[in-house]
PDB file of C-alpha atoms in Angstrom:
ATOM      1  CA  UNK A   8     -11.016 103.122  34.739  1.00 59.00           C
ATOM      2  CA  UNK A   9     -11.770  99.361  34.482  1.00 63.00           C
ATOM      3  CA  UNK A  10     -14.325  98.172  31.932  1.00 65.00           C
ATOM      4  CA  UNK A  11     -15.717  95.143  33.751  1.00 74.00           C
ATOM      5  CA  UNK A  12     -17.486  92.591  31.589  1.00 77.00           C
ATOM      6  CA  UNK A  13     -16.358  94.230  28.337  1.00 83.00           C
ATOM      7  CA  UNK A  14     -14.506  92.345  25.621  1.00 90.00           C
ATOM      8  CA  UNK A  15     -11.474  94.064  24.122  1.00 92.00           C
ATOM      9  CA  UNK A  16     -10.288  93.091  20.633  1.00 94.00           C
ATOM     10  CA  UNK A  17      -6.551  93.703  20.229  1.00 96.00           C
ATOM     11  CA  UNK A  18      -4.674  94.022  16.947  1.00 95.00           C
ATOM     12  CA  UNK A  19      -1.306  95.215  15.690  1.00 96.00           C
ATOM     13  CA  UNK A  20      -0.193  96.307  12.226  1.00 94.00           C
ATOM     14  CA  UNK A  21       1.562  93.664  10.128  1.00 92.00           C
ATOM     15  CA  UNK A  22       5.218  93.106  11.002  1.00 92.00           C
ATOM     16  CA  UNK A  23       6.908  89.681  10.991  1.00 91.00           C
ATOM     17  CA  UNK A  24       7.788  88.676  14.527  1.00 91.00           C
ATOM     18  CA  UNK A  25       5.285  91.057  16.184  1.00 95.00           C
ATOM     19  CA  UNK A  26       2.111  89.742  17.814  1.00 95.00           C
ATOM     20  CA  UNK A  27      -0.369  90.918  20.415  1.00 95.00           C
ATOM     21  CA  UNK A  28      -2.362  88.669  22.740  1.00 94.00           C
ATOM     22  CA  UNK A  29      -4.782  90.045  25.331  1.00 91.00           C
ATOM     23  CA  UNK A  30      -2.963  93.388  25.323  1.00 90.00           C
ATOM     24  CA  UNK A  31       0.539  91.953  25.633  1.00 94.00           C
ATOM     25  CA  UNK A  32       2.843  92.906  22.741  1.00 94.00           C
ATOM     26  CA  UNK A  33       5.478  90.328  21.836  1.00 95.00           C
ATOM     27  CA  UNK A  34       8.419  91.262  19.596  1.00 94.00           C
ATOM     28  CA  UNK A  35      10.809  88.520  18.427  1.00 91.00           C
ATOM     29  CA  UNK A  36      14.126  88.749  16.597  1.00 86.00           C
ATOM     30  CA  UNK A  37      12.239  88.267  13.291  1.00 88.00           C
ATOM     31  CA  UNK A  38      10.638  91.735  13.633  1.00 91.00           C
ATOM     32  CA  UNK A  39      11.763  94.527  11.353  1.00 90.00           C
ATOM     33  CA  UNK A  40      12.674  97.956  12.689  1.00 92.00           C
ATOM     34  CA  UNK A  41      10.001 100.640  12.373  1.00 93.00           C
ATOM     35  CA  UNK A  42       6.624 101.634  13.779  1.00 94.00           C
ATOM     36  CA  UNK A  43       3.658  99.389  14.524  1.00 95.00           C
ATOM     37  CA  UNK A  44       0.231 100.525  15.653  1.00 96.00           C
ATOM     38  CA  UNK A  45      -1.596  98.714  18.431  1.00 96.00           C
ATOM     39  CA  UNK A  46      -5.392  98.980  18.295  1.00 96.00           C
ATOM     40  CA  UNK A  47      -7.827  98.138  21.117  1.00 94.00           C
ATOM     41  CA  UNK A  48     -11.565  97.990  20.320  1.00 95.00           C
ATOM     42  CA  UNK A  49     -14.465  97.514  22.695  1.00 92.00           C
ATOM     43  CA  UNK A  50     -17.953  98.129  21.395  1.00 89.00           C
ATOM     44  CA  UNK A  51     -17.934 101.554  19.747  1.00 92.00           C
ATOM     45  CA  UNK A  52     -14.703 102.663  21.444  1.00 92.00           C
ATOM     46  CA  UNK A  53     -11.321 102.446  19.716  1.00 95.00           C
ATOM     47  CA  UNK A  54      -7.882 103.420  21.004  1.00 95.00           C
ATOM     48  CA  UNK A  55      -4.538 103.251  19.189  1.00 95.00           C
ATOM     49  CA  UNK A  56      -0.921 103.529  20.237  1.00 95.00           C
ATOM     50  CA  UNK A  57       2.148 103.761  17.994  1.00 95.00           C
ATOM     51  CA  UNK A  58       5.183 101.771  19.128  1.00 95.00           C
ATOM     52  CA  UNK A  59       8.657 102.128  17.633  1.00 95.00           C
ATOM     53  CA  UNK A  60      10.713  98.952  17.218  1.00 94.00           C
ATOM     54  CA  UNK A  61      14.441  99.584  17.247  1.00 94.00           C
ATOM     55  CA  UNK A  62      16.740  96.840  16.055  1.00 90.00           C
ATOM     56  CA  UNK A  63      20.511  96.680  16.262  1.00 90.00           C
ATOM     57  CA  UNK A  64      22.152  95.991  12.908  1.00 89.00           C
ATOM     58  CA  UNK A  65      22.926  92.327  12.325  1.00 89.00           C
ATOM     59  CA  UNK A  66      26.514  91.338  13.127  1.00 93.00           C
ATOM     60  CA  UNK A  67      28.504  88.129  13.212  1.00 95.00           C
ATOM     61  CA  UNK A  68      27.893  86.496  16.606  1.00 95.00           C
ATOM     62  CA  UNK A  69      28.081  82.694  16.361  1.00 96.00           C
ATOM     63  CA  UNK A  70      30.189  80.142  14.505  1.00 97.00           C
ATOM     64  CA  UNK A  71      28.757  76.627  14.525  1.00 97.00           C
ATOM     65  CA  UNK A  72      30.799  73.578  13.485  1.00 97.00           C
ATOM     66  CA  UNK A  73      28.897  70.615  12.065  1.00 96.00           C
ATOM     67  CA  UNK A  74      29.535  67.673   9.813  1.00 93.00           C
ATOM     68  CA  UNK A  75      28.826  68.386   6.160  1.00 83.00           C
ATOM     69  CA  UNK A  76      25.148  68.911   5.456  1.00 84.00           C
ATOM     70  CA  UNK A  77      24.534  70.167   9.010  1.00 86.00           C
ATOM     71  CA  UNK A  78      24.737  66.697  10.564  1.00 90.00           C
ATOM     72  CA  UNK A  79      26.093  66.051  14.052  1.00 93.00           C
ATOM     73  CA  UNK A  80      29.895  66.220  13.850  1.00 94.00           C
ATOM     74  CA  UNK A  81      32.217  63.373  14.790  1.00 92.00           C
ATOM     75  CA  UNK A  82      33.766  64.193  18.174  1.00 93.00           C
ATOM     76  CA  UNK A  83      35.465  60.863  18.907  1.00 93.00           C
ATOM     77  CA  UNK A  84      37.992  59.537  16.416  1.00 91.00           C
ATOM     78  CA  UNK A  85      39.166  55.953  16.920  1.00 88.00           C
ATOM     79  CA  UNK A  86      42.541  55.396  15.289  1.00 83.00           C
ATOM     80  CA  UNK A  87      43.469  52.080  13.778  1.00 80.00           C
ATOM     81  CA  UNK A  88      44.151  53.333  10.293  1.00 84.00           C
ATOM     82  CA  UNK A  89      44.267  56.881   8.895  1.00 86.00           C
ATOM     83  CA  UNK A  90      40.924  58.653   9.428  1.00 89.00           C
ATOM     84  CA  UNK A  91      39.469  61.499   7.385  1.00 92.00           C
ATOM     85  CA  UNK A  92      36.683  63.549   8.975  1.00 93.00           C
ATOM     86  CA  UNK A  93      35.095  66.587   7.298  1.00 94.00           C
ATOM     87  CA  UNK A  94      33.591  69.556   9.116  1.00 96.00           C
ATOM     88  CA  UNK A  95      31.696  72.670   8.033  1.00 96.00           C
ATOM     89  CA  UNK A  96      31.551  76.055   9.763  1.00 96.00           C
ATOM     90  CA  UNK A  97      28.433  78.197   9.465  1.00 96.00           C
ATOM     91  CA  UNK A  98      28.385  81.789  10.690  1.00 97.00           C
ATOM     92  CA  UNK A  99      25.246  83.363  12.198  1.00 96.00           C
ATOM     93  CA  UNK A 100      24.253  86.819  13.406  1.00 94.00           C
ATOM     94  CA  UNK A 101      22.752  87.545  16.826  1.00 92.00           C
ATOM     95  CA  UNK A 102      19.273  86.946  15.368  1.00 89.00           C
ATOM     96  CA  UNK A 103      20.110  83.398  14.256  1.00 90.00           C
ATOM     97  CA  UNK A 104      20.280  84.264  10.555  1.00 91.00           C
ATOM     98  CA  UNK A 105      23.068  82.718   8.493  1.00 94.00           C
ATOM     99  CA  UNK A 106      25.734  85.205   7.355  1.00 94.00           C
ATOM    100  CA  UNK A 107      27.985  84.942   4.319  1.00 91.00           C
ATOM    101  CA  UNK A 108      31.313  84.867   6.140  1.00 93.00           C
ATOM    102  CA  UNK A 109      34.422  82.753   5.760  1.00 95.00           C
ATOM    103  CA  UNK A 110      36.402  81.298   8.649  1.00 97.00           C
ATOM    104  CA  UNK A 111      40.006  80.499   9.475  1.00 96.00           C
ATOM    105  CA  UNK A 112      40.550  76.973  10.806  1.00 97.00           C
ATOM    106  CA  UNK A 113      43.020  76.060  13.541  1.00 95.00           C
ATOM    107  CA  UNK A 114      43.699  73.493  16.229  1.00 95.00           C
ATOM    108  CA  UNK A 115      44.043  74.072  19.951  1.00 94.00           C
ATOM    109  CA  UNK A 116      46.769  73.320  20.863  1.00 91.00           C
ATOM    110  CA  UNK A 117      48.183  74.843  17.629  1.00 87.00           C
ATOM    111  CA  UNK A 118      49.809  71.577  16.642  1.00 82.00           C
ATOM    112  CA  UNK A 119      48.665  68.095  17.492  1.00 85.00           C
ATOM    113  CA  UNK A 120      51.030  65.367  16.320  1.00 88.00           C
ATOM    114  CA  UNK A 121      49.367  63.158  13.740  1.00 90.00           C
ATOM    115  CA  UNK A 122      46.504  65.571  12.926  1.00 92.00           C
ATOM    116  CA  UNK A 123      46.497  67.780   9.821  1.00 92.00           C
ATOM    117  CA  UNK A 124      43.846  70.267   8.672  1.00 92.00           C
ATOM    118  CA  UNK A 125      43.145  70.372   4.958  1.00 94.00           C
ATOM    119  CA  UNK A 126      40.946  73.318   3.975  1.00 94.00           C
ATOM    120  CA  UNK A 127      38.712  72.813   0.954  1.00 93.00           C
ATOM    121  CA  UNK A 128      39.994  74.448  -2.232  1.00 91.00           C
ATOM    122  CA  UNK A 129      36.444  75.523  -3.153  1.00 92.00           C
ATOM    123  CA  UNK A 130      35.042  76.644   0.224  1.00 93.00           C
ATOM    124  CA  UNK A 131      37.017  78.101   3.167  1.00 92.00           C
ATOM    125  CA  UNK A 132      34.291  76.933   5.546  1.00 95.00           C
ATOM    126  CA  UNK A 133      34.970  73.233   4.928  1.00 95.00           C
ATOM    127  CA  UNK A 134      37.920  71.419   6.474  1.00 96.00           C
ATOM    128  CA  UNK A 135      38.997  67.787   6.506  1.00 95.00           C
ATOM    129  CA  UNK A 136      40.974  66.476   9.454  1.00 94.00           C
ATOM    130  CA  UNK A 137      43.521  63.833   8.546  1.00 94.00           C
ATOM    131  CA  UNK A 138      44.251  61.753  11.614  1.00 92.00           C
ATOM    132  CA  UNK A 139      47.191  59.359  11.293  1.00 91.00           C
ATOM    133  CA  UNK A 140      46.873  55.799  12.560  1.00 88.00           C
ATOM    134  CA  UNK A 141      49.660  56.380  15.128  1.00 87.00           C
ATOM    135  CA  UNK A 142      48.131  59.548  16.642  1.00 89.00           C
ATOM    136  CA  UNK A 143      48.303  59.592  20.443  1.00 88.00           C
ATOM    137  CA  UNK A 144      45.093  59.267  22.417  1.00 89.00           C
ATOM    138  CA  UNK A 145      44.170  62.693  23.790  1.00 91.00           C
ATOM    139  CA  UNK A 146      41.819  65.618  23.257  1.00 94.00           C
ATOM    140  CA  UNK A 147      42.161  68.720  21.103  1.00 94.00           C
ATOM    141  CA  UNK A 148      39.862  71.448  19.794  1.00 96.00           C
ATOM    142  CA  UNK A 149      38.991  72.256  16.209  1.00 96.00           C
ATOM    143  CA  UNK A 150      38.495  76.037  16.017  1.00 97.00           C
ATOM    144  CA  UNK A 151      36.705  78.053  13.312  1.00 97.00           C
ATOM    145  CA  UNK A 152      37.266  81.830  13.614  1.00 97.00           C
ATOM    146  CA  UNK A 153      35.178  84.366  11.698  1.00 97.00           C
ATOM    147  CA  UNK A 154      37.221  86.386   9.198  1.00 96.00           C
ATOM    148  CA  UNK A 155      34.858  89.356   9.700  1.00 94.00           C
ATOM    149  CA  UNK A 156      35.160  89.420  13.505  1.00 96.00           C
ATOM    150  CA  UNK A 157      38.108  87.439  14.840  1.00 96.00           C
ATOM    151  CA  UNK A 158      36.673  87.513  18.373  1.00 97.00           C
ATOM    152  CA  UNK A 159      33.846  85.212  17.216  1.00 97.00           C
ATOM    153  CA  UNK A 160      34.849  81.548  17.234  1.00 97.00           C
ATOM    154  CA  UNK A 161      33.286  78.140  17.187  1.00 97.00           C
ATOM    155  CA  UNK A 162      35.071  75.297  18.946  1.00 97.00           C
ATOM    156  CA  UNK A 163      34.562  71.558  18.786  1.00 97.00           C
ATOM    157  CA  UNK A 164      36.331  69.286  21.259  1.00 97.00           C
ATOM    158  CA  UNK A 165      37.577  66.121  19.574  1.00 95.00           C
ATOM    159  CA  UNK A 166      38.788  63.054  21.436  1.00 95.00           C
ATOM    160  CA  UNK A 167      41.276  60.696  19.817  1.00 92.00           C
ATOM    161  CA  UNK A 168      41.175  57.082  21.019  1.00 90.00           C
ATOM    162  CA  UNK A 169      43.287  54.099  20.097  1.00 84.00           C
ATOM    163  CA  UNK A 170      41.537  51.157  18.526  1.00 78.00           C
ATOM    164  CA  UNK A 171      41.553  48.180  20.884  1.00 71.00           C
ATOM    165  CA  UNK A 172      43.445  45.362  19.242  1.00 63.00           C
ATOM    166  CA  UNK A 173      41.977  42.073  20.444  1.00 59.00           C
ATOM    167  CA  UNK A 174      43.442  39.898  17.650  1.00 60.00           C
ATOM    168  CA  UNK A 175      46.022  38.227  19.879  1.00 60.00           C
ATOM    169  CA  UNK A 176      43.573  37.781  22.758  1.00 61.00           C
ATOM    170  CA  UNK A 177      40.881  35.654  21.101  1.00 64.00           C
ATOM    171  CA  UNK A 178      40.954  31.945  21.905  1.00 64.00           C
ATOM    172  CA  UNK A 179      38.699  29.108  20.805  1.00 66.00           C
ATOM    173  CA  UNK A 180      38.605  26.383  23.452  1.00 68.00           C
ATOM    174  CA  UNK A 181      36.455  23.375  22.589  1.00 68.00           C
ATOM    175  CA  UNK A 182      34.023  25.545  20.595  1.00 66.00           C
ATOM    176  CA  UNK A 183      33.755  28.356  23.146  1.00 68.00           C
ATOM    177  CA  UNK A 184      35.130  31.816  22.586  1.00 64.00           C
ATOM    178  CA  UNK A 185      37.185  33.656  25.206  1.00 59.00           C
ATOM    179  CA  UNK A 186      39.015  36.947  24.978  1.00 57.00           C
TER     180      UNK A 186
END
C-alpha cells in the first residue's frame, strides 16, 4: 500500500561498490561477494531485506598495450634512420583490476621485413621494436598475448611511413624559397 507524503530513509550495509538511492540498489564491479542488508525507515516503521551479491572469480580478460609509463603508444613510425620504440603490456581482469601476468609478444604478420622485437631481459611485458631505416611503408600489428589465457590478446596497429626527403627539392631564387 502506498505511503503518500511519507519520507523513506534508505540505507545499505557497508560494502565497497554498493550504494542505495531512493530505493534503487546499485552494485558495481568494486563490490565484494557476500550479503548486504537494505533498510527502509519511515517514522517508527522499519523494514529490512538481505541481498546476496554473487561475483564471478577474477580472470584475465584484457591486455592493453601502451608506451612505457602508461603513455599513449606510438602508432606511426616514420623511417629515415633506425627507430627504437618501446611498448608495455598490462593485463587486466574483467573488473578492470591489474593482474600479475606476463605476455608473449609477436607481430602480425609473423614477420615484417625490417622490424625486430626485442623483449626486455628484466620484464616480459616490455618490448622494443627496432625498425630499420629501409623498412617498407605498410601496416602491421604488435600483439601481446596473455601467458595465463592465450585467447586474451591486445593488438596495436602500427603504420610505417617513409620520411619525405626534400633535400634535393629546395631552391633559393633571389631570396625566396621554393620546394
